[in-house]
Coordinates of C-alpha atoms and ligand atoms in Angstrom, one line a residue:
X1 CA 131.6 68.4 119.4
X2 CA 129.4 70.3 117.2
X3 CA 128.0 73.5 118.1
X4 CA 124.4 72.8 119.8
X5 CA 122.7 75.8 117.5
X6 CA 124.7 74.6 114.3
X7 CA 123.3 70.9 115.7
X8 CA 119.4 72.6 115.6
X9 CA 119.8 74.4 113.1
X10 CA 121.2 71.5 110.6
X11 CA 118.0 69.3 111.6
X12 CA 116.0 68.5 108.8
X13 CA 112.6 70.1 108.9
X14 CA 109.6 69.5 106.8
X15 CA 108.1 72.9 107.1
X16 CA 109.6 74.9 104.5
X17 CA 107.4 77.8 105.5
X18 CA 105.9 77.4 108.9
X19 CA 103.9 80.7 108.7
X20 CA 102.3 79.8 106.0
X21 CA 100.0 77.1 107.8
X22 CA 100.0 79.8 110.8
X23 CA 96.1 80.4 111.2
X24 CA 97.0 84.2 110.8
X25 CA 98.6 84.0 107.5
X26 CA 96.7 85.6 104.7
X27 CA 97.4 83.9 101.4
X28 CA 97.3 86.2 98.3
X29 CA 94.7 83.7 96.5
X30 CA 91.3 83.5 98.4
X31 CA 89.7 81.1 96.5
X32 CA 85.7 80.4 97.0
X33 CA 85.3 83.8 98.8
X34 CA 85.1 86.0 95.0
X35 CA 81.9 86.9 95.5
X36 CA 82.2 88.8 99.3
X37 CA 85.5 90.3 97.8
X38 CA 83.6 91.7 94.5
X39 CA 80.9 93.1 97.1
X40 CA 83.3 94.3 99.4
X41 CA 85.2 96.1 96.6
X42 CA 82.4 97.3 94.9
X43 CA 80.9 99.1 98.6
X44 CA 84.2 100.8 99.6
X45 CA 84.8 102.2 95.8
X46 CA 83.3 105.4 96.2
X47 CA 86.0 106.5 98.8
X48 CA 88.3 107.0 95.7
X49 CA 86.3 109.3 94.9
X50 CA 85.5 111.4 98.1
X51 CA 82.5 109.6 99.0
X52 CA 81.5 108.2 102.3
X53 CA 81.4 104.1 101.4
X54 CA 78.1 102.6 103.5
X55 CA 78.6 101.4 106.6
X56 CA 79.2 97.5 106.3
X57 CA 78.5 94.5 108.9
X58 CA 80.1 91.1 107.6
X59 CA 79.2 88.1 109.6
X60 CA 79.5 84.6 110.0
X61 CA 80.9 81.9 111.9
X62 CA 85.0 81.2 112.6
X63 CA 87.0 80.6 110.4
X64 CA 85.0 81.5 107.0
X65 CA 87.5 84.2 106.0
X66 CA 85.6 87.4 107.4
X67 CA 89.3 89.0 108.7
X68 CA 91.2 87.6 105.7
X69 CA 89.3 89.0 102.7
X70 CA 88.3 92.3 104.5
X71 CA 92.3 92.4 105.0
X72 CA 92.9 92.2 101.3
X73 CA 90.6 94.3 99.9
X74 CA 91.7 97.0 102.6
X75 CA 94.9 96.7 101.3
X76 CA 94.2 96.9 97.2
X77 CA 92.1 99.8 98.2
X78 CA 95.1 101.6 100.4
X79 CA 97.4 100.4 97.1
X80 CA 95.3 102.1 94.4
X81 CA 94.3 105.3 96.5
X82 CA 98.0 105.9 97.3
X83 CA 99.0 105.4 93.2
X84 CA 95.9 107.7 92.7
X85 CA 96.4 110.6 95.0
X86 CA 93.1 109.5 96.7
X87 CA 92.8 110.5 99.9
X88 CA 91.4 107.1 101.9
X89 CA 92.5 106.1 105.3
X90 CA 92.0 102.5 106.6
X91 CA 92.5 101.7 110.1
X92 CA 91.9 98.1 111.3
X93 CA 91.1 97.5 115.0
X94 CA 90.5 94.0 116.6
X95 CA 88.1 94.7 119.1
X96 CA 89.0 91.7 121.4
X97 CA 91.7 93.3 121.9
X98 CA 90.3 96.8 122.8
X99 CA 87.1 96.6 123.2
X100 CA 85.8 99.8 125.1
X101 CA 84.4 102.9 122.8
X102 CA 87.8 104.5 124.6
X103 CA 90.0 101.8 123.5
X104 CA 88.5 101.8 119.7
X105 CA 89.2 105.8 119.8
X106 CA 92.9 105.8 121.0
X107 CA 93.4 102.6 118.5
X108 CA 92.0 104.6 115.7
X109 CA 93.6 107.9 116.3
X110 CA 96.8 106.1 116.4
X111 CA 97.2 105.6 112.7
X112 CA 96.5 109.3 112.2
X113 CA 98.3 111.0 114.6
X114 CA 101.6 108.1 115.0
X115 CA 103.6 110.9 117.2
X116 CA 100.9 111.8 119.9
X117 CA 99.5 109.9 122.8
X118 CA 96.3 110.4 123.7
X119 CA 95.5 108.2 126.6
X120 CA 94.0 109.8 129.4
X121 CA 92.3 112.5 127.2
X122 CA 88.5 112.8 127.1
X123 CA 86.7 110.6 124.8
X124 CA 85.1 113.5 123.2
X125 CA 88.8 115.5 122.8
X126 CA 90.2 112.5 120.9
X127 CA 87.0 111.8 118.8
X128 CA 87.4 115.2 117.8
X129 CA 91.0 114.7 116.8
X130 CA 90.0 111.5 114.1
X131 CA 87.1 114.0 112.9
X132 CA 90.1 116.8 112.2
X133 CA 91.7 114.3 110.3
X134 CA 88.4 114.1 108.4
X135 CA 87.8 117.1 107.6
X136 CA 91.2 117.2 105.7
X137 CA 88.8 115.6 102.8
X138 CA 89.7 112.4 104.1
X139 CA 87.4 109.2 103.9
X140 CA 88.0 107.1 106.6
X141 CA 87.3 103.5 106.5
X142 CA 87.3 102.4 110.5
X143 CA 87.6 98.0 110.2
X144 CA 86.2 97.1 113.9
X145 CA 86.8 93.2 113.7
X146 CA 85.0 91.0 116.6
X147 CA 83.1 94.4 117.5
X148 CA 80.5 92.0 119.6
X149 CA 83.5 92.3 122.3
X150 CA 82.9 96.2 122.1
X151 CA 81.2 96.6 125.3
X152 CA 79.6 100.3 124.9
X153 CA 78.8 99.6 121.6
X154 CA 75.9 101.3 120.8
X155 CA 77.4 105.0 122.2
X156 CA 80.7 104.1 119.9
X157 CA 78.7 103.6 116.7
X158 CA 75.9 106.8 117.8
X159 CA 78.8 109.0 118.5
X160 CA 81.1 107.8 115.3
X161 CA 77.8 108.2 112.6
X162 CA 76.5 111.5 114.1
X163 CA 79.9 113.0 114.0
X164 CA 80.1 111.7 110.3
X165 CA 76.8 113.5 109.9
X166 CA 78.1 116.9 111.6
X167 CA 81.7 117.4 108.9
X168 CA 81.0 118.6 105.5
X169 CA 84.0 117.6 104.2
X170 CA 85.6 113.7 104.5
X171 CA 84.1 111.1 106.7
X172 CA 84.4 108.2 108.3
X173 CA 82.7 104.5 107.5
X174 CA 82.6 101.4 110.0
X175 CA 83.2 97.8 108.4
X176 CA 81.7 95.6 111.2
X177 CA 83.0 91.9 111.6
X178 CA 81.5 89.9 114.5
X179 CA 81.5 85.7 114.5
X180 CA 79.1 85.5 116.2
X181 CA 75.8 84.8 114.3
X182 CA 72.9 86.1 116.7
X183 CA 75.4 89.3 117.5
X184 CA 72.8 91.5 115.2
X185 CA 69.7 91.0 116.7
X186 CA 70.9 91.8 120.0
X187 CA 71.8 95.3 118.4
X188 CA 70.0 98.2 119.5
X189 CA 67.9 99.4 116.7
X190 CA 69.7 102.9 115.8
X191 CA 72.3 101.2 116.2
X192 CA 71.5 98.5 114.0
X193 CA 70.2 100.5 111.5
X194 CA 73.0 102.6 111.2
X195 CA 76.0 99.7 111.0
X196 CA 74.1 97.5 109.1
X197 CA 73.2 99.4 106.3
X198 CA 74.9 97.0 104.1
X199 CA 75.6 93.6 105.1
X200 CA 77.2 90.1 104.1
X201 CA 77.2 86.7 105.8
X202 CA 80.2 84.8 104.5
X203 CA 78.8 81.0 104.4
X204 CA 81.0 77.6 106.0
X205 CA 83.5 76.3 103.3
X206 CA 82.3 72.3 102.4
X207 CA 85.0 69.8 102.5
X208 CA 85.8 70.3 99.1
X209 CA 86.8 73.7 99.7
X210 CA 88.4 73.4 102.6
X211 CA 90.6 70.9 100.6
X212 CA 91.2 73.2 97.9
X213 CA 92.4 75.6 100.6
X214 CA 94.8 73.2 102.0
X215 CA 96.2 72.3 99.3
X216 CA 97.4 75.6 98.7
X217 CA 98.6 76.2 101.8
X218 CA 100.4 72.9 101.6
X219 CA 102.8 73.9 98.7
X220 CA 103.6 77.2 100.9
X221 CA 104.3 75.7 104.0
X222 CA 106.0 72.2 103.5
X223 CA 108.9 70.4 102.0
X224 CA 107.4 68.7 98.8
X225 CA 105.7 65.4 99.3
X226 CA 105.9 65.6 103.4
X227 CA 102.0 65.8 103.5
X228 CA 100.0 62.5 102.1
X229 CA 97.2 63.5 100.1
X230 CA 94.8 61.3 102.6
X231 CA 96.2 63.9 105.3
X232 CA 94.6 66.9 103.5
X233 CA 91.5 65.0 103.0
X234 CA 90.7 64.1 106.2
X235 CA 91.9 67.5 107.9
X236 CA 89.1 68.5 105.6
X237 CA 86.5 66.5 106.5
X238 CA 87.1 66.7 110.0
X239 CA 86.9 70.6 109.9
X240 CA 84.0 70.7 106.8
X241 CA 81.9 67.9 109.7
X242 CA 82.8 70.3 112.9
X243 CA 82.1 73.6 111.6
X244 CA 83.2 74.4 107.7
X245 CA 85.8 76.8 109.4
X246 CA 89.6 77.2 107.3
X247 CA 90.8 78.3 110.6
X248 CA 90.3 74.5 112.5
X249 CA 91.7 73.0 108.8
X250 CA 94.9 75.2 109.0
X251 CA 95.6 74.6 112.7
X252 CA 94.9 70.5 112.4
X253 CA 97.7 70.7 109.6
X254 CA 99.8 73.0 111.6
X255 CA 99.5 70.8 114.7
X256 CA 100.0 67.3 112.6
X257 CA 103.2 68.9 110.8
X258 CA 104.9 69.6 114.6
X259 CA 103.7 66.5 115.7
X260 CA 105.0 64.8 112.5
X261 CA 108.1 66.8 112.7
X262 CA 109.1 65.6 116.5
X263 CA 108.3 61.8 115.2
X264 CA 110.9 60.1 113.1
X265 CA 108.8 59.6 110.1
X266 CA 109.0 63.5 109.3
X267 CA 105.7 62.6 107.2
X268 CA 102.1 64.3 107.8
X269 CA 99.8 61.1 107.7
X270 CA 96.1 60.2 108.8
X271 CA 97.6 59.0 111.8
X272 CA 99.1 62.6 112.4
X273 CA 96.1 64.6 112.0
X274 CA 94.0 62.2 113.9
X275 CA 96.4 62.8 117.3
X276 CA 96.5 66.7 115.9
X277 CA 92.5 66.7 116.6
X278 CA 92.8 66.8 120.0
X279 CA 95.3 69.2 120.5
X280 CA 93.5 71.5 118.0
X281 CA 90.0 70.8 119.8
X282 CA 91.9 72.2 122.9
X283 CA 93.0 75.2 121.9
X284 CA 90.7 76.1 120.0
X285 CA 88.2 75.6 123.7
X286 CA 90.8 78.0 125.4
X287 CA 91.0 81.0 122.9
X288 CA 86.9 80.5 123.6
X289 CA 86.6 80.7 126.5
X290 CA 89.4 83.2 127.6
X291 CA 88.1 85.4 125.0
X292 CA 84.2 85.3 126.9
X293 CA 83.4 88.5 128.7
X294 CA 84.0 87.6 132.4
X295 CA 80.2 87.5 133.2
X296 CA 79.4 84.5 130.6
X297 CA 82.7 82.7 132.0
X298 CA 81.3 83.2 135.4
X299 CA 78.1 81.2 133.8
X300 CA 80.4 78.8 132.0
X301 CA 82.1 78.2 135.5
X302 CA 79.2 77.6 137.8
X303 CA 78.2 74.9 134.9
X304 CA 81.3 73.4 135.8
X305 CA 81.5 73.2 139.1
X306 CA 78.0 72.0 139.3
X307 CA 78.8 69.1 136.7
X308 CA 81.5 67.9 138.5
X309 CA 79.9 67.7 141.9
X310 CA 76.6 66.5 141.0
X311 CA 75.5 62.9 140.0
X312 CA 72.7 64.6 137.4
X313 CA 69.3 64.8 137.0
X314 CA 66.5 61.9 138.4
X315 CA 63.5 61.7 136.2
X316 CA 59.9 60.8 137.7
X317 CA 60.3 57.7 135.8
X318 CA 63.6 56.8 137.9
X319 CA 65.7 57.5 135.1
X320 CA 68.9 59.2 135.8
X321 CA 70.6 61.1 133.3
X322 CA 74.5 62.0 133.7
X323 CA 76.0 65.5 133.8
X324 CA 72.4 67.4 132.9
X325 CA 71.8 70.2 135.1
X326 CA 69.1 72.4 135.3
X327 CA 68.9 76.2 134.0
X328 CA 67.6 77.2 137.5
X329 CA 70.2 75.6 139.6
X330 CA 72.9 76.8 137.3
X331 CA 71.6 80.5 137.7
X332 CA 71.7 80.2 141.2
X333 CA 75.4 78.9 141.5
X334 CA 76.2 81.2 138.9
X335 CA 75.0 84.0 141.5
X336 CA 77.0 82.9 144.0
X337 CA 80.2 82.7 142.4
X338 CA 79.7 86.3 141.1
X339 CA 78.7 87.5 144.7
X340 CA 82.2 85.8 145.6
X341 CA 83.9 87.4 143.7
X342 CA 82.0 90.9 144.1
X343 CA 81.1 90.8 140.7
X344 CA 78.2 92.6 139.7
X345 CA 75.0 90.1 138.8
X346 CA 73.4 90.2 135.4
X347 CA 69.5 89.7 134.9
X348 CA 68.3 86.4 134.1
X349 CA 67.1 87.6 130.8
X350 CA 70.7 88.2 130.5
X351 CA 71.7 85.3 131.6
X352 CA 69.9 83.2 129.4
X353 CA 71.3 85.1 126.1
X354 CA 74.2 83.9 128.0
X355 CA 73.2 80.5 128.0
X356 CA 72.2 80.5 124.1
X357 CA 75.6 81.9 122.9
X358 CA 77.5 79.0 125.1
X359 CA 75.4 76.9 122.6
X360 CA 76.4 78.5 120.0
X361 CA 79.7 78.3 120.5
X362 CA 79.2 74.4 121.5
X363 CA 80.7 74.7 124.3
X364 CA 77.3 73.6 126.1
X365 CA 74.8 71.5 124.6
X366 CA 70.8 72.4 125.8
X367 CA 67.2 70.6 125.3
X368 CA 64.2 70.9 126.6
X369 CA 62.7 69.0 129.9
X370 CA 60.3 66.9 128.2
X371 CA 58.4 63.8 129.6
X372 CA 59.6 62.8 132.8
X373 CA 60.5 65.9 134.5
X374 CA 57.8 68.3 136.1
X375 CA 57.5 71.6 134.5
X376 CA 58.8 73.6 132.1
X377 CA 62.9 74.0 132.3
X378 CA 65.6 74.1 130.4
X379 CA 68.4 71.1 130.5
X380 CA 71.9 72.2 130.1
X381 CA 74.9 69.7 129.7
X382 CA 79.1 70.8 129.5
X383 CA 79.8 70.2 125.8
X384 CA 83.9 69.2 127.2
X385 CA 85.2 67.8 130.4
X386 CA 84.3 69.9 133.4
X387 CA 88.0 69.7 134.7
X388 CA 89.0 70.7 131.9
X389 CA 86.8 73.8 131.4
X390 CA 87.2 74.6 134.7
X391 CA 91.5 74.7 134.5
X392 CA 90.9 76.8 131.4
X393 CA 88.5 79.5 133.6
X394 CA 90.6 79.7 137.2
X395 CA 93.5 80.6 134.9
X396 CA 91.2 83.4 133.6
X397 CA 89.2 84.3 136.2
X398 CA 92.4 85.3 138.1
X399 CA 91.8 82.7 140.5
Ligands
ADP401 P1 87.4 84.6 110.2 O1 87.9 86.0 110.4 O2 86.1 84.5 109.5 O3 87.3 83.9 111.6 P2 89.9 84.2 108.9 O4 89.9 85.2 107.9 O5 90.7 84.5 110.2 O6 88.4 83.8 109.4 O7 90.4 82.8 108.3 C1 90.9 81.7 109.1 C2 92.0 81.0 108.4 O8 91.6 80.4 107.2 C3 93.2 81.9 107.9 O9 94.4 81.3 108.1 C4 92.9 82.2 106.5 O10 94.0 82.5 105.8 C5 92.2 80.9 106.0 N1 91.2 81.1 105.0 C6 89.9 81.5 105.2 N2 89.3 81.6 104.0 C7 90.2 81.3 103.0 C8 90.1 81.2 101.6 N3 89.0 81.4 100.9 N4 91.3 80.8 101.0 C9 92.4 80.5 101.6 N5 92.5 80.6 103.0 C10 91.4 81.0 103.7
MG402 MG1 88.3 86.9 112.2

């Protein structure tokens, strides 16, 4: 009998280079995205030369390269400044991942200081520390990616720029991702002015692109001809008609080829990416919603639970309309479940910003009453299966 390893290992696969169709990959060609990278290049240039770069906020929605391209021009700009004695420091931070002021700063001071640990130091000591690193003639170049999930935001941003202002010597500049396209109004106004003093929206690809795109990534990541060309196309369309995001076009293909792979055709057809749709539509809801700060998931819950316990909404014309709830009742759920949980309890301003980024993110759809229903009030429906939402948020709501 064969070795079960030499057995798995002997299979046949038709990825050739499975990370390459990971959605984290970062392909050296970024095709369609010249301009952002031109701008991009042109803004940080002045490092190399010991000038402070402007502050730069990118934005736009999943999936349209934001991380990728500021990635790669990060890295050409670490590549010439080290072959050219320039002293420029780049320091990427995703901010989902620590997003306090206090996380950003021990993050940051990492790079600079690899043999020191800072945590439990004040925020002003270790602030202190990346501005001594500064003043070494340093230009820093701080990359806060998804810095909408920074919760003290504004104080990180004041306390960053005015201690820029205070050294003579080096400094430090904030590139600012966030995919989240109403993120910059909600800014406070010093703050506002002071991240976005340049700024870039990176557009949706078209289907066209997004085929482009895949092609490429095609050739890297499979065994020639194991992806029909109809595949690409319509893992193209389905992404360019959902959103224009690479990031849903990568996964559907990454999904299809596993799905492909445990079949015994070992071929990426229609049929494939069809059945990879759903899978993708999944988890693409869960990294959503378990990336929501707890307060909108609260929200996101009470719409749930409401959804699946009430019939829906009776108009004065006798009409009854499935699954629509209204804002008001939602609110008041949603203040229960936070009171149960001896959460704190934001405003309703709040919680309608709330309520317009769920939309956003399509995870609820909204209109307004209209005919048929006294007063003024907003209509809310779930965007995906209640029971389904509402698995996803008792895993994350630690209940
Ligand atoms: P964002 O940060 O805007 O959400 P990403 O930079 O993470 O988007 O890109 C999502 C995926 O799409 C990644 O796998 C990335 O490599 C790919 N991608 C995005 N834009 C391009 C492009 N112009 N060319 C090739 N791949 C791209
Ligand atoms: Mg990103």
């Amino acid at each position: 009998m064969p070795n079960l390893f030499e057995k798995e290992l002997q299979k046949k696969s038709i990825f050739k280079d499975r990370d390459a169709i990971s959605q984290h990959y970062s392909p050296k060609e970024l095709p369609f995205r010249e301009k952002q990278i031109g701008e991009i290049t042109k803004i940080l240039s002045p490092s190399i030369k010991g000038k402070k770069p402007d502050n730069l906020f990118l934005y736009g929605k999943v999936g349209t390269g934001k991380t990728t391209v500021t990635g790669h021009v990060i890295k050409e700009l670490e590549e010439f400044a080290e072959k050219n004695h320039a002293k420029v420091s780049c320091n990427y931070v995703n901010c989902r991942n620590h997003n306090s002021k206090y996380k950003v700063l021990i993050k940051a001071t990492k790079k600079f200081f690899p043999e020191e640990n800072f945590i439990g130091y004040s925020a002003g000591f270790i602030q202190e520390k990346i501005m001594e690193f500064c003043r070494k003639e340093n230009q820093i170049i701080l990359v806060l990616d998804e810095i909408d999930k920074v919760k003290d935001l504004d104080e990180l941003i004041y306390s960053l720029s005015r201690s820029n202002d205070e050294i003579e010597k080096g400094s430090i500049s904030i590139i600012g991702i966030s995919n989240n396209l109403m993120f910059k109004e909600k800014l406070d106004p010093r703050t506002k002015s002071s991240l976005c003093e340049k700024e870039m929206v990176f557009p949706p690809y078209n289907a066209e692109e997004l085929r482009a795109i895949l092609k490429a990534r095609v050739e890297l990541a499979f065994v020639p001809d194991s992806v029909s060309d109809s595949a690409v196309n319509l893992a193209s369309a389905i992404a360019a008609q959902e959103s224009g995001d690479a990031r849903t076009a990568v996964m559907l293909l990454m999904r299809a080829g596993e799905i492909a792979e445990n079949s015994n055709s070992k071929k990426v057809t229609d049929v494939e990416v069809q059945k990879a749709k759903k899978k993708v539509e999944e988890d693409i809801i869960f990294n959503m919603i378990s990336t929501l700060p707890e307060q909108q998931q609260l929200v996101l819950k009470a719409i749930a639970v409401l959804s699946m316990s009430t019939k829906g909404i009776k108009k004065i014309t006798g009409q009854e309309e499935q699954g629509v709830l209204y804002s008001g009742e939602i609110y008041e759920k949603y203040k229960q479940l936070a009171l149960s949980l001896k959460e704190s309890i934001v405003s309703s301003r709040w919680y309608r910003q709330y309520i317009n980024e769920l939309e956003m993110y399509g995870l609820i759809l909204t209109s307004a009453s209209g005919p048929g229903i006294k007063g003024q009030t907003k209509l809310i429906k779930l965007g995906f299966s209640p029971e389904k939402i509402n698995s996803i948020l008792d895993g994350q709501l630690g209940k």
